[in-house]
XYZ file of C-alpha atoms in Angstrom:
260
model
C 0.000 0.000 0.000
C 2.805 2.419 0.856
C 4.409 1.762 -2.532
C 1.155 2.527 -4.323
C 0.677 5.751 -2.370
C 4.195 6.840 -3.298
C 3.520 6.101 -6.967
C 0.232 7.980 -6.739
C 2.021 11.033 -5.343
C 4.489 10.962 -8.235
C 1.688 10.563 -10.796
C -0.407 13.455 -9.528
C 2.426 15.873 -8.815
C 3.701 15.449 -12.396
C 0.180 15.781 -13.828
C -0.618 18.962 -11.894
C 2.741 20.502 -12.819
C 1.957 19.883 -16.484
C -1.618 21.197 -16.258
C -0.852 24.486 -14.478
C 1.206 25.580 -17.467
C -2.176 26.406 -19.014
C -3.767 28.375 -16.178
C -6.310 30.034 -18.419
C -7.945 26.603 -18.655
C -8.982 26.874 -15.017
C -10.833 30.113 -15.764
C -12.538 28.484 -18.748
C -13.430 25.421 -16.657
C -14.928 27.682 -14.000
C -17.086 29.477 -16.563
C -18.180 26.124 -17.968
C -19.089 24.884 -14.487
C -21.075 28.049 -13.782
C -22.947 27.617 -17.067
C -23.768 23.969 -16.381
C -24.838 24.752 -12.830
C -27.037 27.628 -13.981
C -28.711 25.298 -16.474
C -29.320 22.683 -13.773
C -30.751 25.257 -11.359
C -32.992 26.660 -14.071
C -34.280 23.191 -14.919
C -35.052 22.512 -11.258
C -36.650 25.930 -10.913
C -39.070 25.132 -13.751
C -40.514 22.330 -11.620
C -40.859 24.413 -8.452
C -41.787 27.829 -9.824
C -45.577 27.392 -9.413
C -45.473 25.782 -5.989
C -45.167 22.233 -7.325
C -42.835 19.931 -5.354
C -41.611 16.408 -5.905
C -43.288 14.097 -3.409
C -41.402 14.493 -0.127
C -38.788 16.822 -1.624
C -38.764 20.511 -0.860
C -36.748 22.971 -2.964
C -33.855 22.821 -0.475
C -33.933 19.006 -0.339
C -33.810 18.840 -4.145
C -30.824 21.211 -4.035
C -28.974 18.647 -1.915
C -29.410 16.106 -4.728
C -28.211 18.643 -7.280
C -25.194 19.463 -5.100
C -24.210 15.802 -4.874
C -24.641 15.457 -8.634
C -22.336 18.460 -9.135
C -19.766 16.844 -6.827
C -19.898 13.689 -8.939
C -19.365 15.751 -12.063
C -16.292 17.311 -10.479
C -15.001 13.905 -9.420
C -15.488 12.560 -12.939
C -13.763 15.519 -14.580
C -10.874 15.415 -12.096
C -10.147 11.717 -11.782
C -12.144 9.533 -14.182
C -12.315 11.250 -17.567
C -8.562 12.092 -17.786
C -7.682 8.451 -17.174
C -10.436 6.146 -18.340
C -11.065 7.961 -21.625
C -7.464 7.207 -22.565
C -7.847 3.440 -22.398
C -9.124 3.464 -25.984
C -6.063 5.395 -27.145
C -3.724 3.012 -25.336
C -5.321 0.094 -27.175
C -5.321 1.873 -30.550
C -1.708 3.051 -30.356
C -0.308 -0.086 -28.741
C 0.947 1.817 -25.679
C -1.033 -0.552 -23.475
C 1.921 -2.920 -23.968
C 4.118 -0.601 -21.906
C 1.479 -0.338 -19.186
C 1.217 -4.110 -18.873
C 5.010 -4.414 -18.589
C 5.238 -2.039 -15.623
C 5.760 -3.574 -12.147
C 2.376 -2.323 -10.969
C -1.224 -3.404 -11.505
C -2.380 -2.199 -14.904
C -5.858 -1.286 -13.648
C -4.325 0.957 -10.981
C -2.024 2.619 -13.521
C -4.812 3.212 -16.033
C -7.169 4.555 -13.364
C -4.818 6.926 -11.535
C -2.001 7.897 -13.874
C -3.127 11.492 -14.293
C -5.386 14.076 -12.696
C -7.074 17.200 -14.016
C -7.624 20.225 -11.760
C -10.282 21.549 -14.137
C -12.955 19.577 -12.302
C -12.234 21.419 -9.037
C -14.812 24.205 -9.710
C -17.585 21.597 -9.804
C -16.324 20.124 -6.536
C -16.405 23.580 -4.940
C -19.809 24.543 -6.337
C -21.277 21.194 -5.318
C -20.083 21.670 -1.754
C -21.454 25.234 -1.694
C -24.905 24.113 -2.886
C -25.068 21.337 -0.297
C -23.923 23.703 2.425
C -26.464 26.358 1.422
C -29.340 23.877 1.274
C -28.241 22.298 4.562
C -28.207 25.695 6.278
C -31.729 26.419 5.044
C -32.848 23.017 6.333
C -31.077 23.433 9.677
C -28.694 20.502 9.124
C -25.510 20.075 11.122
C -22.289 18.105 10.935
C -24.057 15.042 12.342
C -26.220 15.002 9.215
C -23.298 15.166 6.808
C -20.914 12.633 8.347
C -23.117 9.532 7.787
C -23.404 10.444 4.091
C -19.676 9.819 3.558
C -20.253 6.068 3.243
C -23.024 6.130 0.578
C -21.255 8.961 -1.247
C -18.040 6.921 -1.366
C -20.066 3.947 -2.592
C -21.494 6.161 -5.330
C -17.990 7.125 -6.444
C -16.964 3.453 -6.584
C -20.095 2.560 -8.558
C -19.468 5.365 -11.045
C -15.801 4.405 -11.452
C -16.578 0.713 -11.896
C -19.211 1.295 -14.583
C -16.903 3.645 -16.470
C -13.906 1.313 -16.241
C -15.893 -1.726 -17.395
C -17.095 0.266 -20.371
C -13.529 1.426 -21.083
C -12.279 -2.170 -20.927
C -14.580 -3.153 -23.783
C -12.318 -1.104 -26.086
C -10.170 -4.224 -26.370
C -12.953 -5.643 -28.578
C -14.651 -2.453 -29.773
C -12.106 0.251 -30.492
C -14.519 3.145 -30.913
C -16.605 3.261 -27.725
C -16.832 7.061 -27.470
C -20.547 6.990 -28.264
C -21.118 4.367 -25.582
C -19.409 6.485 -22.922
C -21.522 9.459 -23.978
C -24.657 7.340 -23.577
C -23.543 6.392 -20.074
C -22.866 10.007 -19.176
C -26.251 10.962 -20.607
C -28.001 8.367 -18.446
C -26.148 9.572 -15.376
C -27.571 13.055 -16.015
C -30.801 11.708 -14.539
C -29.120 11.878 -11.134
C -29.396 15.676 -11.007
C -33.018 15.298 -9.769
C -34.552 13.100 -7.031
C -35.716 9.768 -8.373
C -39.343 10.544 -7.481
C -39.260 13.058 -10.348
C -39.472 10.171 -12.821
C -42.263 7.695 -13.623
C -42.179 4.276 -11.963
C -40.687 2.539 -15.008
C -37.817 5.031 -15.140
C -37.228 4.722 -11.400
C -36.915 0.957 -11.830
C -34.454 1.420 -14.704
C -32.331 3.960 -12.811
C -32.248 1.742 -9.722
C -31.751 -1.798 -11.000
C -30.359 -1.393 -14.544
C -28.225 1.774 -14.398
C -27.936 2.442 -10.631
C -28.217 6.239 -10.744
C -30.323 6.178 -7.564
C -27.286 5.112 -5.520
C -25.167 7.941 -6.904
C -27.192 10.939 -5.753
C -30.601 10.214 -4.227
C -29.447 7.715 -1.578
C -26.604 9.958 -0.251
C -29.050 12.881 -0.211
C -31.559 10.809 1.768
C -28.835 10.058 4.300
C -28.002 13.760 4.685
C -31.686 14.509 5.183
C -31.872 11.752 7.819
C -34.585 9.659 6.228
C -32.821 6.822 4.441
C -33.777 3.214 5.108
C -31.091 0.716 6.136
C -31.733 -1.670 3.183
C -30.752 1.132 0.789
C -27.451 1.628 2.606
C -26.750 -2.094 2.548
C -27.666 -2.160 -1.133
C -25.220 0.667 -1.873
C -22.397 -1.120 -0.054
C -23.095 -4.452 -1.750
C -23.455 -2.893 -5.198
C -20.224 -0.895 -4.879
C -18.317 -3.971 -3.698
C -19.702 -6.230 -6.422
C -19.129 -3.721 -9.232
C -15.570 -2.959 -8.147
C -14.818 -6.695 -7.976
C -16.505 -7.154 -11.362
C -14.418 -4.366 -12.917
C -11.216 -6.076 -11.807
C -12.324 -9.504 -13.027
C -13.633 -8.116 -16.299
C -10.317 -6.357 -16.970
C -8.412 -9.597 -16.373
C -10.826 -11.373 -18.711
C -10.503 -8.683 -21.393
C -6.706 -8.869 -21.340
C -6.898 -12.470 -22.519
C -8.146 -11.141 -25.848
C -5.679 -8.278 -26.124
C -3.162 -8.649 -28.954
C -0.157 -6.458 -28.354
C 1.262 -4.052 -30.899
C 4.227 -6.351 -31.401
C 2.202 -9.512 -32.069
């Protein structure tokens, strides 16, 4: 573990040093985050503007969901997209050979090799929205701490789905459209699940588990989650992470190196 942490420090320090050479990008990323957030708030406002509320979800409670969704966007832009979107290029250009030859697990290398600070604005704005909504609802630190577990599970679920999809590039080189479909489906997490019809709620819970990414952590913050949902989040995160590792090992059996 200590060796992996040392490697991680080297990876990220080199990546940040390279990225800050283009500091104007941070300003552009901030403007982009503000635009996306404004669009999300406007969409939510359209539901609530005439006094309508989602069943059991006040305006402030819905903002908690939106804040968690914004945090996930920041996490994706900072850690997932810079790494997992490159798996296709590694396969196309044959550079995956060099990754597999390194004295470190290839899944770890592919998942953590770089980092992008341009997702930080979303992380900040997400935290601000949650804090603002929590203040309006009278929430304290005791409400936020229990949400760390389901939120962490949501991050693992999101990573695992993205990595499994990236691993399919060994068979299907051009999977860009597939990743865009996944990201489009995950957009449903910006609103509480009760905003959707029953059929959609079933799909976003048991097929593409968007419910566990935003709504369940928000329910924990609001102090009204049921224990089976927490257990489900833990089990799903564990199973998907295990599945991502096994699927990568399986996919590598079909990988033909650039030299073969």
